[in-house]
Coordinates of C-alpha atoms in Angstrom, one line a residue:
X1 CA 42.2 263.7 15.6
X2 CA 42.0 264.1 19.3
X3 CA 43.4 267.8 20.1
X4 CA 45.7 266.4 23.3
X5 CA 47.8 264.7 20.9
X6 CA 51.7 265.1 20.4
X7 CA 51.3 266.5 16.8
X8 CA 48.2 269.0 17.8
X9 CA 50.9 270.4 20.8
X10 CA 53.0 270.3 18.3
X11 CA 50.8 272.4 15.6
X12 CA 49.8 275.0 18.7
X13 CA 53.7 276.0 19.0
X14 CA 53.9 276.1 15.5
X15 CA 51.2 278.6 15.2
X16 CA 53.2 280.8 18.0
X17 CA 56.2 281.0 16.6
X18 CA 55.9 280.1 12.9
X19 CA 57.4 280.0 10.3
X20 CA 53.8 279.6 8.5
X21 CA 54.9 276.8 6.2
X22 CA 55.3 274.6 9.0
X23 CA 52.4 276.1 10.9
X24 CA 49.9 275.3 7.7
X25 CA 51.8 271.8 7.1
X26 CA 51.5 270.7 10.8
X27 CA 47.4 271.7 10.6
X28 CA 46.9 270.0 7.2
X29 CA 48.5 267.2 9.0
X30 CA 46.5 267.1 12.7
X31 CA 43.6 267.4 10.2
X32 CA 44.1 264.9 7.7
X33 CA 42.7 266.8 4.9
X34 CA 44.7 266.3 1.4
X35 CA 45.6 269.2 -0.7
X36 CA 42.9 268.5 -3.3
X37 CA 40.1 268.0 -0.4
X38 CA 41.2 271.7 0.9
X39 CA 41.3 273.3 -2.8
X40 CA 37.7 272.1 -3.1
X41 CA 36.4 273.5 0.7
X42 CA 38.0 276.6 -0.3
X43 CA 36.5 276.9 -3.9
X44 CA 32.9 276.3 -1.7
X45 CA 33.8 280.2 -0.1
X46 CA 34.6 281.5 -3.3
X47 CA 38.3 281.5 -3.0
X48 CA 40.3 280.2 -6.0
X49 CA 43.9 278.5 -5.5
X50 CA 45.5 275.6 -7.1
X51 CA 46.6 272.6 -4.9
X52 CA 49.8 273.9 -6.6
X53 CA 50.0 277.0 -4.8
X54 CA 48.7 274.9 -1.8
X55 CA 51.8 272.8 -1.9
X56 CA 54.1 275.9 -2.3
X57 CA 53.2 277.4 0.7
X58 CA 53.5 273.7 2.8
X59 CA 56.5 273.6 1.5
X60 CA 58.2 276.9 2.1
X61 CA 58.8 277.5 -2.1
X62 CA 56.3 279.9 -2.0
X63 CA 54.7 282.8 0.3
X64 CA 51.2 284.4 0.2
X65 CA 51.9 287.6 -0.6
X66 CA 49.3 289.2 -2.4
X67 CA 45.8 290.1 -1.2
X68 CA 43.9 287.7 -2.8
X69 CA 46.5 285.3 -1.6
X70 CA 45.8 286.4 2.1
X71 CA 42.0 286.3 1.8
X72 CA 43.0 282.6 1.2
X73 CA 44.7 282.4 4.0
X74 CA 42.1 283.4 6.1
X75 CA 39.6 281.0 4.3
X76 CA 42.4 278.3 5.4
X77 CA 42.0 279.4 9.1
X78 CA 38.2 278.4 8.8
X79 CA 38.9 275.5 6.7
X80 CA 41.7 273.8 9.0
X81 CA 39.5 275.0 12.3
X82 CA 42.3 276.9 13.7
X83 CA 42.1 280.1 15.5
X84 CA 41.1 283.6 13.6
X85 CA 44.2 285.1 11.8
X86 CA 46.9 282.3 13.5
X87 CA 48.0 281.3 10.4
X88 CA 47.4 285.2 8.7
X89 CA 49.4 286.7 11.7
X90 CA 52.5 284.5 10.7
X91 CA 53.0 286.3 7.3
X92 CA 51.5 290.0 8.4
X93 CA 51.4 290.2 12.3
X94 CA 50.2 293.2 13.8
X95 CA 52.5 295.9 13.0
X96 CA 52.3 295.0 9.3
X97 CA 56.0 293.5 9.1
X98 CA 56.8 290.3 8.1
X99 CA 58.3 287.7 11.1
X100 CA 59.9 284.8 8.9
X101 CA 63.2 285.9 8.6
X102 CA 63.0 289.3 10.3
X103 CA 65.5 289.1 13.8
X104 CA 63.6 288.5 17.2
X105 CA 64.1 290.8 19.9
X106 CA 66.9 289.1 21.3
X107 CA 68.8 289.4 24.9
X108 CA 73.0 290.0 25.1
X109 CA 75.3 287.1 26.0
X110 CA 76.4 289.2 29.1
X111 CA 73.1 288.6 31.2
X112 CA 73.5 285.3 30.3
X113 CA 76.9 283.9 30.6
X114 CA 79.2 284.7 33.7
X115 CA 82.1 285.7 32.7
X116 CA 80.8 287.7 30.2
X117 CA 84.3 289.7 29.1
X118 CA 85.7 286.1 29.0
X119 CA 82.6 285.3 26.1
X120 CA 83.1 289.0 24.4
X121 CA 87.2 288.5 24.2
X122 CA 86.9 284.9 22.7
X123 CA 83.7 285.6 20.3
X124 CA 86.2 289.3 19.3
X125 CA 89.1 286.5 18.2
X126 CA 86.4 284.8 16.3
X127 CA 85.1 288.0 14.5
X128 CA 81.8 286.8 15.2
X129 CA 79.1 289.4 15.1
X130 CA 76.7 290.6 17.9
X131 CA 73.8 289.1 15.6
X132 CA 74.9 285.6 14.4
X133 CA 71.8 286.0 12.3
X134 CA 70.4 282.5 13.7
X135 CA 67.7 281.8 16.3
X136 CA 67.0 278.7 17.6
X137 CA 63.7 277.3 17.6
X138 CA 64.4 273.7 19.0
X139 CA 67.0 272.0 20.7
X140 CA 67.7 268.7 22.4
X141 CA 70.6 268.5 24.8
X142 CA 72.1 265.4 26.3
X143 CA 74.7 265.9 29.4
X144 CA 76.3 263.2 30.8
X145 CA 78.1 263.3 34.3
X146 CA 80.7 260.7 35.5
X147 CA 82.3 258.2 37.5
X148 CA 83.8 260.8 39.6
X149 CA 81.1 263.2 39.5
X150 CA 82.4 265.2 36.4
X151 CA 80.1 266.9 33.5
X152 CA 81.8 264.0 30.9
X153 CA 80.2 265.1 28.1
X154 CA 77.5 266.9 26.3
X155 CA 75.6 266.4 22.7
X156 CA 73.3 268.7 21.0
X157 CA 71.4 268.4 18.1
X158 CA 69.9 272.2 16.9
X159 CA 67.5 273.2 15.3
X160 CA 68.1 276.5 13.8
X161 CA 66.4 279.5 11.9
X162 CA 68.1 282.2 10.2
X163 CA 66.9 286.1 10.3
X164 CA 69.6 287.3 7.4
X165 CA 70.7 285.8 4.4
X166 CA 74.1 285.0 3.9
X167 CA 74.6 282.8 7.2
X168 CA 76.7 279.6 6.9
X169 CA 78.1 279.0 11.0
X170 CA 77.1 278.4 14.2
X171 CA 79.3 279.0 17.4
X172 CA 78.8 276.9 20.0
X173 CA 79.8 277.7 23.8
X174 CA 80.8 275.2 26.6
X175 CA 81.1 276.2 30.0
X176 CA 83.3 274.0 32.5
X177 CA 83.0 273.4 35.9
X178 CA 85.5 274.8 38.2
X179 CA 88.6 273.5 36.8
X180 CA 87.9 272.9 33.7
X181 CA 90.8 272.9 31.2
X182 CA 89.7 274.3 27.9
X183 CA 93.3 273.2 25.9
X184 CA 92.0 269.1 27.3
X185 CA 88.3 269.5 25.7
X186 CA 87.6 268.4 22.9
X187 CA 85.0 269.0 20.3
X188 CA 83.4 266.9 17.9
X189 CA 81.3 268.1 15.1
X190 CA 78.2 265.3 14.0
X191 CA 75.7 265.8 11.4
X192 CA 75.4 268.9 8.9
X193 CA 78.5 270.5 10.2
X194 CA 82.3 270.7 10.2
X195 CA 84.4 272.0 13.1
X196 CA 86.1 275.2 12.2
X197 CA 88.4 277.5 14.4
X198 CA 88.1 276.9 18.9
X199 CA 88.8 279.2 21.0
X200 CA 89.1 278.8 25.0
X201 CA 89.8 281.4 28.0
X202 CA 91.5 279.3 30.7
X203 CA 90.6 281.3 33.6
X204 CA 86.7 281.4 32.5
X205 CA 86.7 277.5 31.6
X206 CA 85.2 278.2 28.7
X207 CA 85.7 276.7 25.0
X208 CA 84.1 278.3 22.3
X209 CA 83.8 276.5 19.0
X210 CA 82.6 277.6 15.1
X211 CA 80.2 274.9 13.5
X212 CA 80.4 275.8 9.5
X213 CA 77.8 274.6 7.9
X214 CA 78.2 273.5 3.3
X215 CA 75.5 276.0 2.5
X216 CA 74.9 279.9 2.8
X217 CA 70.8 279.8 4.4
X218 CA 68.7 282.2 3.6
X219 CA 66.4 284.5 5.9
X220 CA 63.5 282.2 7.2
X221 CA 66.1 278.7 6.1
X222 CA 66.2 276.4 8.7
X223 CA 69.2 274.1 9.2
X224 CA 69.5 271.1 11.6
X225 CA 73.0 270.2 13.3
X226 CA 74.9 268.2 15.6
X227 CA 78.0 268.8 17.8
X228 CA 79.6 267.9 21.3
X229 CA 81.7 268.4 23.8
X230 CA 84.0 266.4 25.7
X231 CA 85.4 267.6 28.7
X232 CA 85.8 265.7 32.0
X233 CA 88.0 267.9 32.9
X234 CA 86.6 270.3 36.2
X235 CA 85.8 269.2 39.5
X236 CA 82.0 267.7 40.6
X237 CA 79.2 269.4 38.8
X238 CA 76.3 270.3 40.3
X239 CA 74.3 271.9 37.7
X240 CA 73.6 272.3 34.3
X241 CA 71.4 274.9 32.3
X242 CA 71.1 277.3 29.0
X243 CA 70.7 280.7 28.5
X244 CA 68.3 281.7 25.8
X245 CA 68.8 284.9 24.0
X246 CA 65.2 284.3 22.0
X247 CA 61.6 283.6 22.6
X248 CA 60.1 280.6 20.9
X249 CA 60.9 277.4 20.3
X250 CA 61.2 273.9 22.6
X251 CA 64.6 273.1 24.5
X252 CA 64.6 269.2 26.2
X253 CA 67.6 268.7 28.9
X254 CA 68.6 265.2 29.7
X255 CA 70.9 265.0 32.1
X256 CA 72.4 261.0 32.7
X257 CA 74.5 260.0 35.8
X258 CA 77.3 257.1 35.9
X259 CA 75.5 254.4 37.9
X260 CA 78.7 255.0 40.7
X261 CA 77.4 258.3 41.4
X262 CA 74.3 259.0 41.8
X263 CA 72.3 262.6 42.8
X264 CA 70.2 262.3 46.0
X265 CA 67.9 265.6 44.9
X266 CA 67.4 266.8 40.9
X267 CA 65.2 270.1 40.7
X268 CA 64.7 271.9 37.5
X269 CA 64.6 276.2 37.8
X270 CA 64.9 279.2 35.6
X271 CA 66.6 282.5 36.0
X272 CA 65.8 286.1 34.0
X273 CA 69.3 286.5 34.5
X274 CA 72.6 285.2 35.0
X275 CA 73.0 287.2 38.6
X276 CA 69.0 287.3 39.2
X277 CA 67.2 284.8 41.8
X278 CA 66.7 281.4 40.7
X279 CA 62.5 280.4 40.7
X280 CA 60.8 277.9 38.9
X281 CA 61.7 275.3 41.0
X282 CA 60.7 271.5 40.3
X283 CA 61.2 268.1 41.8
X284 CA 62.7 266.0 39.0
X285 CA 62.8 262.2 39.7
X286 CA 65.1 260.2 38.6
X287 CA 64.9 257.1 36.5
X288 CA 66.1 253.9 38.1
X289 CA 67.3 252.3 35.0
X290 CA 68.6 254.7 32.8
X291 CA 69.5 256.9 35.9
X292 CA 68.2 260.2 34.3
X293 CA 66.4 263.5 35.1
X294 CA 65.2 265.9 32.2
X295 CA 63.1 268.8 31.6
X296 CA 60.5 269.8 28.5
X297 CA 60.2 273.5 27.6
X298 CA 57.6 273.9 24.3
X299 CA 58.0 277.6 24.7
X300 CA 61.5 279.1 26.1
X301 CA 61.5 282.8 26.7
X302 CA 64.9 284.5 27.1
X303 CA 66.8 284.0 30.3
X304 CA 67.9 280.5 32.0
X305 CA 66.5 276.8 32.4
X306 CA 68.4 274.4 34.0
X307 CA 68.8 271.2 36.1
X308 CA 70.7 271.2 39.7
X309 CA 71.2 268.7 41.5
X310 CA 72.3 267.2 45.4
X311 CA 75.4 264.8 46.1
X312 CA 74.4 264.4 49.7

């Protein structure tokens, strides 16, 4: 298989971030080999493992663990033609400590999100801990903007990964534009979750809302969900963009406009910070038909991406 393709981009961020199920699942896949094919190139090296095990570890039942189970590993590296200790590095990085479930290094909401007291106060009324115990590690994010130049709506569907067992919410935060009124927006939970408690801070415009999901995950579970906001309640928008506490992972932003009211200028840009200078600046076009800009990270590191964009 040609190594430009989608599912070999796709196997390179996997082998970044992990979790080494995936990672081994994706290169099995970009490689075509079949489980039994890959028992018998590893036999040829002298390494013994049952298409059984094989499937485990694919799978995310099982975890190499023990030595002989790593020497395997690194067999599969030559075996799959992937780079020396990618795949190893997922289940004993350097350091020694194990990265599927343990937490990232992870950024605070407050250089994030302006207000940030506003986002403490509201997340204190939740009980919701500093460490939510999920990280996300993809995320696609449709925003549509109005008629009369309003942020109308916004859907997400996330994918998420959890770092401690025992997790079974996820709260989601909306951010108005100036006159936003959080008591007039309304939240929908979609697929894999149910709406619990919603909180808003009127002076902030900001709505914060708890996603539950119907199972407790484990450290290194992954869950996908959907939810969204409907607002169209602030004045024009201008911008949109995400903070990221995390590295790792791929964020897409699609931002749609009513076909009354249409930008004259879209840029993408990033930030460190929520008061830092902005950089990363990037002409977006936008599409005639569907009358939409968007922007592809594969990797996000913590700080800000976003879209703004020109009335004229």
């Amino acid at each position: 298989m040609a190594r430009n393709t989608p599912e070999a981009a796709e196997l390179a961020q996997l082998l970044k971030t992990g979790p080494f199920h995936l990672a081994l699942r994706s290169a099995l896949s970009v490689r075509g080999l079949a489980l039994n094919r890959v028992q018998h190139k590893l036999a040829q090296r002298g390494i013994k493992v049952g298409v059984t095990s094989l499937s485990y570890w694919q799978q995310g039942a099982r975890r190499p663990q023990r030595p002989e189970s790593l020497r395997a590993v690194r067999a599969l590296e030559e075996v799959l033609e992937l780079p020396e200790r990618s795949l190893h590095r997922l289940l004993v990085p350097e350091g020694g400590a194990r990265p599927d479930g343990d937490r990232p290094s992870a950024r605070s909401y407050r250089t994030l999100v302006e207000p940030a007291d506003a986002l403490q106060q509201l997340f204190a009324e939740l009980e919701t801990p500093a460490d939510d115990g999920l990280h996300t590690v993809g995320h696609h994010e449709r925003v549509r903007i109005g008629a009369e130049r309003e942020l109308s709506a916004r859907e997400s569907v996330q994918v998420v990964r959890a770092h401690r067992d025992g997790v079974d919410r996820y709260v989601a935060i909306h951010r108005g534009d100036v006159g936003c009124d959080p008591s007039r927006v309304t939240v929908r939970a979609a697929e894999n979750c149910r709406l619990g408690r919603v909180r808003g801070d009127a002076a902030a415009g900001v709505v914060v809302a708890e996603l539950l999901f119907d199972t407790r995950l484990r450290a290194g579970d992954t869950h996908v969900f959907g939810y969204a906001f409907e607002d169209g309640t602030g004045g024009p928008s201008a911008e949109y963009f995400r903070g990221f506490r995390f590295t790792g992972g791929q964020y897409v932003l699609q931002v749609r406009f009513d076909e009354t009211a249409l930008p004259v200028r879209c840029r993408r840009f990033t930030q460190s910070s929520a008061g830092a200078p902005r950089g990363g600046r990037q002409e977006l076009t936008l599409s005639g038909r569907h009358r939409a800009v968007h922007l592809v990270e594969q990797g996000v590191r913590p700080g800000i991406v976003g879209i703004v964009w020109d009335w004229g």
